Structure formats: structure tokens, C-alpha cells
PDB file of C-alpha atoms in Angstrom:
ATOM      1  CA  MET A   1     -14.019  -5.914 -50.133  1.00  0.00           C
ATOM      2  CA  TYR A   2     -14.890  -3.858 -47.044  1.00  0.00           C
ATOM      3  CA  HIS A   3     -15.908  -5.730 -43.901  1.00  0.00           C
ATOM      4  CA  ILE A   4     -18.374  -4.370 -41.344  1.00  0.00           C
ATOM      5  CA  TYR A   5     -18.797  -6.189 -38.040  1.00  0.00           C
ATOM      6  CA  ALA A   6     -22.214  -5.598 -36.436  1.00  0.00           C
ATOM      7  CA  LEU A   7     -22.452  -6.608 -32.781  1.00  0.00           C
ATOM      8  CA  SER A   8     -25.383  -6.787 -30.392  1.00  0.00           C
ATOM      9  CA  ASP A   9     -26.055  -8.204 -26.945  1.00  0.00           C
ATOM     10  CA  SER A  10     -29.614  -8.925 -28.128  1.00  0.00           C
ATOM     11  CA  THR A  11     -31.178  -9.972 -31.447  1.00  0.00           C
ATOM     12  CA  GLY A  12     -29.037  -7.607 -33.524  1.00  0.00           C
ATOM     13  CA  ARG A  13     -31.867  -6.518 -35.801  1.00  0.00           C
ATOM     14  CA  THR A  14     -31.364  -2.821 -35.130  1.00  0.00           C
ATOM     15  CA  VAL A  15     -27.616  -2.715 -35.676  1.00  0.00           C
ATOM     16  CA  ASP A  16     -27.807  -5.036 -38.707  1.00  0.00           C
ATOM     17  CA  GLN A  17     -30.480  -2.927 -40.381  1.00  0.00           C
ATOM     18  CA  ALA A  18     -28.664   0.306 -39.591  1.00  0.00           C
ATOM     19  CA  ALA A  19     -25.467  -0.977 -41.207  1.00  0.00           C
ATOM     20  CA  ARG A  20     -27.302  -2.159 -44.321  1.00  0.00           C
ATOM     21  CA  VAL A  21     -29.327   1.047 -44.682  1.00  0.00           C
ATOM     22  CA  VAL A  22     -26.103   3.059 -44.669  1.00  0.00           C
ATOM     23  CA  LEU A  23     -24.327   0.694 -47.059  1.00  0.00           C
ATOM     24  CA  ALA A  24     -27.242   1.018 -49.506  1.00  0.00           C
ATOM     25  CA  GLN A  25     -25.998   4.560 -50.082  1.00  0.00           C
ATOM     26  CA  PHE A  26     -22.736   3.130 -51.438  1.00  0.00           C
ATOM     27  CA  PRO A  27     -23.936   0.668 -54.107  1.00  0.00           C
ATOM     28  CA  GLN A  28     -20.640   0.894 -55.982  1.00  0.00           C
ATOM     29  CA  ILE A  29     -18.680  -0.374 -52.972  1.00  0.00           C
ATOM     30  CA  GLU A  30     -18.265  -4.113 -52.410  1.00  0.00           C
ATOM     31  CA  SER A  31     -18.901  -4.828 -48.741  1.00  0.00           C
ATOM     32  CA  GLU A  32     -20.053  -7.500 -46.341  1.00  0.00           C
ATOM     33  CA  VAL A  33     -21.837  -7.246 -42.998  1.00  0.00           C
ATOM     34  CA  HIS A  34     -20.890  -9.839 -40.394  1.00  0.00           C
ATOM     35  CA  LEU A  35     -23.633  -9.983 -37.751  1.00  0.00           C
ATOM     36  CA  PHE A  36     -22.907 -11.258 -34.236  1.00  0.00           C
ATOM     37  CA  THR A  37     -25.894 -11.520 -31.891  1.00  0.00           C
ATOM     38  CA  GLU A  38     -26.277 -12.346 -28.197  1.00  0.00           C
ATOM     39  CA  VAL A  39     -22.698 -11.274 -27.541  1.00  0.00           C
ATOM     40  CA  ASP A  40     -22.343 -11.313 -23.767  1.00  0.00           C
ATOM     41  CA  SER A  41     -18.680 -11.904 -22.885  1.00  0.00           C
ATOM     42  CA  PHE A  42     -15.287 -10.269 -23.255  1.00  0.00           C
ATOM     43  CA  GLU A  43     -13.978 -13.455 -24.867  1.00  0.00           C
ATOM     44  CA  GLU A  44     -16.476 -13.229 -27.721  1.00  0.00           C
ATOM     45  CA  ILE A  45     -15.619  -9.565 -28.233  1.00  0.00           C
ATOM     46  CA  ASP A  46     -11.898 -10.350 -28.319  1.00  0.00           C
ATOM     47  CA  ILE A  47     -12.436 -12.972 -31.044  1.00  0.00           C
ATOM     48  CA  ILE A  48     -14.460 -10.504 -33.131  1.00  0.00           C
ATOM     49  CA  ILE A  49     -11.820  -7.809 -32.586  1.00  0.00           C
ATOM     50  CA  GLN A  50      -9.184 -10.150 -34.016  1.00  0.00           C
ATOM     51  CA  LEU A  51     -11.372 -10.906 -37.037  1.00  0.00           C
ATOM     52  CA  ALA A  52     -12.009  -7.219 -37.672  1.00  0.00           C
ATOM     53  CA  HIS A  53      -8.341  -6.384 -37.202  1.00  0.00           C
ATOM     54  CA  SER A  54      -7.252  -9.048 -39.712  1.00  0.00           C
ATOM     55  CA  ASN A  55      -9.618  -7.578 -42.313  1.00  0.00           C
ATOM     56  CA  SER A  56      -9.124  -3.900 -41.417  1.00  0.00           C
ATOM     57  CA  GLY A  57     -12.836  -3.822 -40.719  1.00  0.00           C
ATOM     58  CA  LEU A  58     -15.218  -1.362 -39.080  1.00  0.00           C
ATOM     59  CA  ILE A  59     -17.239  -2.256 -35.976  1.00  0.00           C
ATOM     60  CA  ILE A  60     -20.737  -1.017 -35.198  1.00  0.00           C
ATOM     61  CA  HIS A  61     -22.608  -2.129 -32.093  1.00  0.00           C
ATOM     62  CA  SER A  62     -25.807  -1.631 -30.117  1.00  0.00           C
ATOM     63  CA  PHE A  63     -24.673  -2.878 -26.723  1.00  0.00           C
ATOM     64  CA  VAL A  64     -26.748  -1.738 -23.756  1.00  0.00           C
ATOM     65  CA  LYS A  65     -24.420  -3.331 -21.210  1.00  0.00           C
ATOM     66  CA  HIS A  66     -21.825  -0.813 -20.094  1.00  0.00           C
ATOM     67  CA  GLU A  67     -19.078  -3.357 -19.458  1.00  0.00           C
ATOM     68  CA  LEU A  68     -19.341  -4.834 -22.960  1.00  0.00           C
ATOM     69  CA  SER A  69     -19.420  -1.417 -24.612  1.00  0.00           C
ATOM     70  CA  GLU A  70     -16.412  -0.236 -22.608  1.00  0.00           C
ATOM     71  CA  HIS A  71     -14.394  -3.381 -23.324  1.00  0.00           C
ATOM     72  CA  LEU A  72     -15.159  -3.165 -27.041  1.00  0.00           C
ATOM     73  CA  TRP A  73     -14.199   0.527 -27.089  1.00  0.00           C
ATOM     74  CA  TYR A  74     -10.887  -0.120 -25.335  1.00  0.00           C
ATOM     75  CA  GLU A  75      -9.922  -3.143 -27.449  1.00  0.00           C
ATOM     76  CA  GLY A  76     -10.921  -1.319 -30.624  1.00  0.00           C
ATOM     77  CA  ARG A  77      -8.700   1.607 -29.638  1.00  0.00           C
ATOM     78  CA  LEU A  78      -5.842  -0.764 -28.803  1.00  0.00           C
ATOM     79  CA  HIS A  79      -6.119  -2.404 -32.248  1.00  0.00           C
ATOM     80  CA  ASN A  80      -6.661   0.924 -34.053  1.00  0.00           C
ATOM     81  CA  LEU A  81     -10.166  -0.035 -35.188  1.00  0.00           C
ATOM     82  CA  GLU A  82     -13.062   2.317 -35.771  1.00  0.00           C
ATOM     83  CA  VAL A  83     -15.868   1.482 -33.318  1.00  0.00           C
ATOM     84  CA  ILE A  84     -19.312   3.059 -33.694  1.00  0.00           C
ATOM     85  CA  ASN A  85     -21.751   3.088 -30.790  1.00  0.00           C
ATOM     86  CA  LEU A  86     -25.125   3.155 -32.525  1.00  0.00           C
ATOM     87  CA  LEU A  87     -27.206   4.110 -29.491  1.00  0.00           C
ATOM     88  CA  GLY A  88     -24.958   6.786 -28.016  1.00  0.00           C
ATOM     89  CA  PRO A  89     -25.699   9.744 -30.346  1.00  0.00           C
ATOM     90  CA  ILE A  90     -29.451   8.950 -30.464  1.00  0.00           C
ATOM     91  CA  LEU A  91     -29.800   8.867 -26.703  1.00  0.00           C
ATOM     92  CA  ASN A  92     -27.761  12.040 -26.494  1.00  0.00           C
ATOM     93  CA  ARG A  93     -30.107  13.933 -28.822  1.00  0.00           C
ATOM     94  CA  PHE A  94     -33.249  12.567 -27.139  1.00  0.00           C
ATOM     95  CA  SER A  95     -31.931  13.425 -23.704  1.00  0.00           C
ATOM     96  CA  ASN A  96     -31.149  16.992 -24.792  1.00  0.00           C
ATOM     97  CA  PHE A  97     -34.591  17.381 -26.346  1.00  0.00           C
ATOM     98  CA  LEU A  98     -36.470  15.872 -23.399  1.00  0.00           C
ATOM     99  CA  ASN A  99     -34.207  17.525 -20.847  1.00  0.00           C
ATOM    100  CA  SER A 100     -33.939  14.183 -19.086  1.00  0.00           C
ATOM    101  CA  THR A 101     -31.715  11.132 -18.856  1.00  0.00           C
ATOM    102  CA  PRO A 102     -32.758   7.594 -19.826  1.00  0.00           C
ATOM    103  CA  GLU A 103     -34.220   5.671 -16.894  1.00  0.00           C
ATOM    104  CA  GLU A 104     -34.069   2.123 -18.234  1.00  0.00           C
ATOM    105  CA  LYS A 105     -30.504   1.775 -16.905  1.00  0.00           C
ATOM    106  CA  PRO A 106     -29.109   3.995 -14.156  1.00  0.00           C
ATOM    107  CA  GLY A 107     -26.294   6.140 -15.527  1.00  0.00           C
ATOM    108  CA  LEU A 108     -26.730   4.834 -19.067  1.00  0.00           C
ATOM    109  CA  PHE A 109     -26.625   8.287 -20.650  1.00  0.00           C
ATOM    110  CA  SER A 110     -23.283   9.107 -19.043  1.00  0.00           C
ATOM    111  CA  ARG A 111     -21.790   5.787 -20.003  1.00  0.00           C
ATOM    112  CA  LEU A 112     -22.905   6.085 -23.615  1.00  0.00           C
ATOM    113  CA  ASN A 113     -21.124   9.416 -23.711  1.00  0.00           C
ATOM    114  CA  LYS A 114     -17.984   7.825 -22.307  1.00  0.00           C
ATOM    115  CA  ASP A 115     -15.703   9.444 -24.867  1.00  0.00           C
ATOM    116  CA  TYR A 116     -16.518  12.878 -23.452  1.00  0.00           C
ATOM    117  CA  PHE A 117     -16.177  11.839 -19.834  1.00  0.00           C
ATOM    118  CA  ARG A 118     -13.074   9.808 -20.625  1.00  0.00           C
ATOM    119  CA  ARG A 119     -11.393  12.929 -22.044  1.00  0.00           C
ATOM    120  CA  ILE A 120     -12.225  14.817 -18.860  1.00  0.00           C
ATOM    121  CA  GLU A 121     -10.753  11.988 -16.772  1.00  0.00           C
ATOM    122  CA  THR A 122      -7.583  11.646 -18.833  1.00  0.00           C
ATOM    123  CA  THR A 123      -6.981  15.396 -19.038  1.00  0.00           C
ATOM    124  CA  GLU A 124      -7.316  15.727 -15.281  1.00  0.00           C
ATOM    125  CA  PHE A 125      -4.931  12.787 -14.875  1.00  0.00           C
ATOM    126  CA  ALA A 126      -2.331  14.336 -17.191  1.00  0.00           C
ATOM    127  CA  LEU A 127      -2.448  17.669 -15.372  1.00  0.00           C
ATOM    128  CA  LYS A 128      -2.256  16.008 -11.968  1.00  0.00           C
ATOM    129  CA  HIS A 129       0.729  13.867 -13.006  1.00  0.00           C
ATOM    130  CA  ASP A 130       2.615  16.506 -14.962  1.00  0.00           C
ATOM    131  CA  ASP A 131       6.349  17.014 -14.445  1.00  0.00           C
ATOM    132  CA  GLY A 132       6.778  14.255 -11.870  1.00  0.00           C
ATOM    133  CA  ALA A 133       3.895  15.226  -9.598  1.00  0.00           C
ATOM    134  CA  HIS A 134       2.007  12.579  -7.609  1.00  0.00           C
ATOM    135  CA  LEU A 135       4.412   9.753  -8.427  1.00  0.00           C
ATOM    136  CA  GLU A 136       2.274   7.296  -6.487  1.00  0.00           C
ATOM    137  CA  GLY A 137      -0.293   7.512  -9.297  1.00  0.00           C
ATOM    138  CA  LEU A 138       2.095   6.344 -12.032  1.00  0.00           C
ATOM    139  CA  VAL A 139       0.849   2.771 -11.595  1.00  0.00           C
ATOM    140  CA  ASP A 140      -2.490   3.904 -13.070  1.00  0.00           C
ATOM    141  CA  ALA A 141      -0.911   5.504 -16.155  1.00  0.00           C
ATOM    142  CA  GLU A 142      -1.097   3.766 -19.505  1.00  0.00           C
ATOM    143  CA  ILE A 143       1.848   5.760 -20.855  1.00  0.00           C
ATOM    144  CA  VAL A 144       4.703   7.417 -18.934  1.00  0.00           C
ATOM    145  CA  LEU A 145       7.008   9.921 -20.658  1.00  0.00           C
ATOM    146  CA  LEU A 146      10.572  10.591 -19.505  1.00  0.00           C
ATOM    147  CA  GLY A 147      12.739  13.420 -20.761  1.00  0.00           C
ATOM    148  CA  VAL A 148      14.817  16.444 -19.936  1.00  0.00           C
ATOM    149  CA  SER A 149      13.250  19.887 -19.879  1.00  0.00           C
ATOM    150  CA  ARG A 150      11.811  21.216 -23.178  1.00  0.00           C
ATOM    151  CA  THR A 151      11.400  17.826 -24.862  1.00  0.00           C
ATOM    152  CA  PHE A 152       7.629  18.446 -25.135  1.00  0.00           C
ATOM    153  CA  LYS A 153       6.604  16.133 -22.294  1.00  0.00           C
ATOM    154  CA  THR A 154       3.636  18.246 -21.231  1.00  0.00           C
ATOM    155  CA  PRO A 155       2.143  19.039 -24.669  1.00  0.00           C
ATOM    156  CA  ILE A 156       2.498  15.385 -25.724  1.00  0.00           C
ATOM    157  CA  SER A 157       0.810  14.321 -22.487  1.00  0.00           C
ATOM    158  CA  ILE A 158      -2.111  16.695 -23.026  1.00  0.00           C
ATOM    159  CA  TYR A 159      -2.477  15.663 -26.671  1.00  0.00           C
ATOM    160  CA  LEU A 160      -2.590  11.974 -25.752  1.00  0.00           C
ATOM    161  CA  ALA A 161      -4.974  12.732 -22.891  1.00  0.00           C
ATOM    162  CA  PHE A 162      -7.374  14.384 -25.340  1.00  0.00           C
ATOM    163  CA  LYS A 163      -7.205  11.147 -27.332  1.00  0.00           C
ATOM    164  CA  GLY A 164      -8.380   9.279 -24.247  1.00  0.00           C
ATOM    165  CA  TRP A 165      -5.127   7.954 -22.756  1.00  0.00           C
ATOM    166  CA  LEU A 166      -3.946   8.109 -19.160  1.00  0.00           C
ATOM    167  CA  VAL A 167      -0.529   9.761 -19.453  1.00  0.00           C
ATOM    168  CA  ALA A 168       2.015  10.964 -16.905  1.00  0.00           C
ATOM    169  CA  ASN A 169       5.423  12.520 -17.417  1.00  0.00           C
ATOM    170  CA  VAL A 170       8.561  12.600 -15.290  1.00  0.00           C
ATOM    171  CA  PRO A 171      11.456  15.056 -15.764  1.00  0.00           C
ATOM    172  CA  VAL A 172      15.076  13.975 -16.057  1.00  0.00           C
ATOM    173  CA  VAL A 173      17.486  16.400 -14.383  1.00  0.00           C
ATOM    174  CA  LEU A 174      21.288  16.245 -14.446  1.00  0.00           C
ATOM    175  CA  ASN A 175      22.730  14.159 -11.592  1.00  0.00           C
ATOM    176  CA  MET A 176      19.285  13.306 -10.207  1.00  0.00           C
ATOM    177  CA  PRO A 177      18.083   9.682 -10.363  1.00  0.00           C
ATOM    178  CA  ILE A 178      14.820   8.651 -11.974  1.00  0.00           C
ATOM    179  CA  PRO A 179      12.296   7.807  -9.218  1.00  0.00           C
ATOM    180  CA  ASP A 180      12.331   4.120  -8.259  1.00  0.00           C
ATOM    181  CA  VAL A 181       8.618   3.753  -8.996  1.00  0.00           C
ATOM    182  CA  VAL A 182       9.330   4.221 -12.724  1.00  0.00           C
ATOM    183  CA  TYR A 183      11.578   1.148 -12.806  1.00  0.00           C
ATOM    184  CA  LYS A 184       8.766  -0.923 -11.305  1.00  0.00           C
ATOM    185  CA  LEU A 185       6.352  -0.081 -14.139  1.00  0.00           C
ATOM    186  CA  PRO A 186       5.799  -2.471 -17.055  1.00  0.00           C
ATOM    187  CA  PRO A 187       8.538  -1.374 -19.492  1.00  0.00           C
ATOM    188  CA  GLU A 188       6.161  -1.171 -22.456  1.00  0.00           C
ATOM    189  CA  LYS A 189       4.511   1.813 -20.743  1.00  0.00           C
ATOM    190  CA  VAL A 190       7.679   3.913 -20.541  1.00  0.00           C
ATOM    191  CA  PHE A 191       8.787   6.192 -23.379  1.00  0.00           C
ATOM    192  CA  CYS A 192      12.066   8.115 -23.266  1.00  0.00           C
ATOM    193  CA  LEU A 193      12.093  11.372 -25.229  1.00  0.00           C
ATOM    194  CA  THR A 194      15.432  12.180 -26.854  1.00  0.00           C
ATOM    195  CA  THR A 195      16.614  15.146 -28.905  1.00  0.00           C
ATOM    196  CA  ASN A 196      19.583  16.961 -30.412  1.00  0.00           C
ATOM    197  CA  PRO A 197      21.541  19.041 -27.849  1.00  0.00           C
ATOM    198  CA  GLU A 198      22.151  21.952 -30.205  1.00  0.00           C
ATOM    199  CA  ILE A 199      18.477  22.324 -31.069  1.00  0.00           C
ATOM    200  CA  LEU A 200      17.462  21.864 -27.439  1.00  0.00           C
ATOM    201  CA  SER A 201      19.924  24.579 -26.400  1.00  0.00           C
ATOM    202  CA  ARG A 202      18.249  26.955 -28.853  1.00  0.00           C
ATOM    203  CA  LEU A 203      14.811  26.140 -27.435  1.00  0.00           C
ATOM    204  CA  ARG A 204      16.038  26.745 -23.913  1.00  0.00           C
ATOM    205  CA  ASN A 205      17.612  30.049 -24.926  1.00  0.00           C
ATOM    206  CA  VAL A 206      14.159  31.195 -25.989  1.00  0.00           C
ATOM    207  CA  ARG A 207      12.928  30.218 -22.546  1.00  0.00           C
ATOM    208  CA  ASN A 208      15.901  31.958 -20.944  1.00  0.00           C
ATOM    209  CA  GLU A 209      15.086  35.167 -22.806  1.00  0.00           C
ATOM    210  CA  TYR A 210      11.506  34.914 -21.562  1.00  0.00           C
ATOM    211  CA  LEU A 211      12.921  34.616 -18.042  1.00  0.00           C
ATOM    212  CA  LYS A 212      15.005  37.757 -18.717  1.00  0.00           C
ATOM    213  CA  GLY A 213      18.314  35.883 -18.686  1.00  0.00           C
ATOM    214  CA  ASN A 214      17.873  34.309 -15.247  1.00  0.00           C
ATOM    215  CA  ALA A 215      18.646  30.744 -16.415  1.00  0.00           C
ATOM    216  CA  PRO A 216      21.888  30.982 -18.443  1.00  0.00           C
ATOM    217  CA  GLN A 217      23.305  27.599 -17.386  1.00  0.00           C
ATOM    218  CA  TYR A 218      20.007  25.877 -18.127  1.00  0.00           C
ATOM    219  CA  ALA A 219      20.246  27.068 -21.744  1.00  0.00           C
ATOM    220  CA  SER A 220      24.008  26.668 -22.351  1.00  0.00           C
ATOM    221  CA  TYR A 221      25.048  24.101 -24.922  1.00  0.00           C
ATOM    222  CA  ASP A 222      27.588  22.424 -22.613  1.00  0.00           C
ATOM    223  CA  TYR A 223      25.036  21.962 -19.850  1.00  0.00           C
ATOM    224  CA  VAL A 224      22.385  20.707 -22.270  1.00  0.00           C
ATOM    225  CA  LYS A 225      24.798  18.193 -23.768  1.00  0.00           C
ATOM    226  CA  LYS A 226      25.732  16.883 -20.317  1.00  0.00           C
ATOM    227  CA  GLU A 227      22.093  16.577 -19.369  1.00  0.00           C
ATOM    228  CA  ILE A 228      21.175  14.705 -22.550  1.00  0.00           C
ATOM    229  CA  ASN A 229      24.123  12.334 -22.117  1.00  0.00           C
ATOM    230  CA  TYR A 230      23.087  11.749 -18.511  1.00  0.00           C
ATOM    231  CA  ALA A 231      19.505  11.057 -19.600  1.00  0.00           C
ATOM    232  CA  SER A 232      20.716   8.585 -22.246  1.00  0.00           C
ATOM    233  CA  MET A 233      22.709   6.742 -19.595  1.00  0.00           C
ATOM    234  CA  LEU A 234      19.610   6.440 -17.403  1.00  0.00           C
ATOM    235  CA  PHE A 235      17.427   5.373 -20.326  1.00  0.00           C
ATOM    236  CA  ASN A 236      19.865   2.566 -21.186  1.00  0.00           C
ATOM    237  CA  VAL A 237      19.519   1.046 -17.718  1.00  0.00           C
ATOM    238  CA  GLN A 238      16.209  -0.485 -18.799  1.00  0.00           C
ATOM    239  CA  SER A 239      16.679  -1.949 -22.270  1.00  0.00           C
ATOM    240  CA  LYS A 240      12.955  -2.451 -22.824  1.00  0.00           C
ATOM    241  CA  TRP A 241      12.060   1.207 -22.470  1.00  0.00           C
ATOM    242  CA  THR A 242      11.256   2.809 -25.815  1.00  0.00           C
ATOM    243  CA  LYS A 243      13.304   5.775 -27.005  1.00  0.00           C
ATOM    244  CA  VAL A 244      11.464   8.327 -29.137  1.00  0.00           C
ATOM    245  CA  ARG A 245      13.315  11.106 -30.947  1.00  0.00           C
ATOM    246  CA  VAL A 246      11.418  14.379 -30.849  1.00  0.00           C
ATOM    247  CA  THR A 247      13.821  16.625 -32.763  1.00  0.00           C
ATOM    248  CA  ALA A 248      12.061  18.779 -35.384  1.00  0.00           C
ATOM    249  CA  LYS A 249       8.817  16.781 -35.192  1.00  0.00           C
ATOM    250  CA  PRO A 250       5.298  18.098 -34.568  1.00  0.00           C
ATOM    251  CA  ILE A 251       3.469  16.989 -31.420  1.00  0.00           C
ATOM    252  CA  GLU A 252       0.893  15.050 -33.439  1.00  0.00           C
ATOM    253  CA  GLU A 253       3.559  12.975 -35.196  1.00  0.00           C
ATOM    254  CA  ILE A 254       5.381  12.194 -31.946  1.00  0.00           C
ATOM    255  CA  ALA A 255       2.135  11.184 -30.228  1.00  0.00           C
ATOM    256  CA  THR A 256       1.059   8.971 -33.129  1.00  0.00           C
ATOM    257  CA  ASN A 257       4.442   7.278 -33.119  1.00  0.00           C
ATOM    258  CA  ILE A 258       4.165   6.626 -29.378  1.00  0.00           C
ATOM    259  CA  LEU A 259       0.669   5.164 -29.742  1.00  0.00           C
ATOM    260  CA  ASN A 260       1.705   2.882 -32.607  1.00  0.00           C
ATOM    261  CA  ILE A 261       4.635   1.544 -30.590  1.00  0.00           C
ATOM    262  CA  TYR A 262       2.472   1.183 -27.472  1.00  0.00           C
ATOM    263  CA  ARG A 263      -0.121  -0.835 -29.371  1.00  0.00           C
ATOM    264  CA  ARG A 264       2.545  -3.143 -30.800  1.00  0.00           C
ATOM    265  CA  ASN A 265       4.183  -3.590 -27.414  1.00  0.00           C
ATOM    266  CA  SER A 266       0.863  -4.275 -25.680  1.00  0.00           C
ATOM    267  CA  LYS A 267      -0.106  -6.787 -28.337  1.00  0.00           C
ATOM    268  CA  SER A 268       3.188  -8.689 -28.019  1.00  0.00           C
ATOM    269  CA  VAL A 269       2.889  -8.754 -24.217  1.00  0.00           C
ATOM    270  CA  SER A 270      -0.670 -10.156 -24.346  1.00  0.00           C
ATOM    271  CA  THR A 271       0.181 -12.919 -26.854  1.00  0.00           C
TER     272      THR A 271
END
């Protein structure tokens, strides 16, 4: 049995009919539509999110209130649920055709296209807070990556940013302390990237060759091993930080692993 949760901040006729019209194209599939009308609070949304999560359901909604739509989108993402905004694509097409934006609610068109604007926001955030820059902004990050050079901090940050997450990364350098602001962050936000020193030395040698041999110590196995051991010592200072091994793994797999752990950690903190 597949469960579809249809939500509306009004009568719900539009979203209910839309869900049933689509399901009529799948007569061989056993499904049930759960309609929730006059939804007007975060608390109601949270209850429905829990119901959908327990049944691995799909959510479709026709909210016109920005704050409800945004809260549902965020909670759905946090619980790994598919959330469909019924009005967003329609308004987008009409606005393109009419060369105008909807006037019923100021800024409604932009808000209904929040995924696009969110990606712009998160990408700009990741670039601004790359490699330890603008440390004062770490408090606004949802995820903070720590790691020595060439542990894929930047590409993981950009990948997660494209997925709509606010991500920053901070480098770990031999004999240099991690900035104090990192220790003040909620520990579930912090992810420590670890790797094998031999493989990392090979990666750095490629970089060293690109730099025409101007960074021999940076790439040497002995130096890399010392740096990784130093990083491990710093990571162990905060037992609640999550360690993620990146050796021989694609960026997508590492990022998915981080998100899964983040969702679990966030859920346990909120309960």
C-alpha cells in the first residue's frame, strides 16, 4: 500500500483531485490518499510529517502561505520525504507565458520557486565559507566539514550546496589549532573527513606536480601521516563530532552518507 498525503491551507479540493487524477493512471497500484485541509500551523505539519515518514509516504500540497510551504519543504527534506508543491510549476509556466509575476501575494512567484533561489543562496554560502573563510558565519551553517588538504572538502561542500544545504568547510593544518568558533557549534553539525595517508600522499603528489614540484613537503608521506595523526587528535577532542572516511569514495556517496547521519543526529536532538 502506497500512502499519499495531500495538504492544503484551504478546502483541499484542488490538491485532492490532482492526486486522485494522477493515481487513476496507476490502477494496478494499491494506494490511499490522506487529505488534510485547513492546515495553518507548523505543529499540524509536523504531525503529518511523522505520519508520512512512518509510512514512507509522498506529500503533495497546495499551500499559498510561504511560511507553511517553507516549513513543510524543510521538514520533508530533513525526513527524506518527497514533497510536491502543486502550484509552483503552474505559476512558473503562467508567469513565463504572461511575462509577469502573480500579484495576489507579493513575491509569491519567487517563493514558489524557492528550490532555485535556495540553490543560489547555498552555493554562494559555500563559496563564501570555503577553506575557513568568514569564520563568523559558521553559526549559520547547517553542516561544517573539517579535514586536511585534499580530503574533498570543497567539492563535497559544493555538492551539498546544490542539494540546498548551507555548508562551510574549515582546513586542518599541522600544528595549527581548529578555530574556537567550531567548538561552540552544535556537535551534530560538524563532520570530520578522514583518509588513508598513503592514498592522500599520492593525491598531493599529483598536486605537487601541477605546482611544478614547489610543494614537496606537502606531498611527502611522512608529512601527510603526521598531519592526519594531528587531525585525528583534534577530532577526538569533541567526541560527538562525526568522523567520515573519504578514502576511495565518490563525492556523491560521501555527501549522501553525511546527509543520512545529519538527519539521524538532528532527529535524535529534537526528540
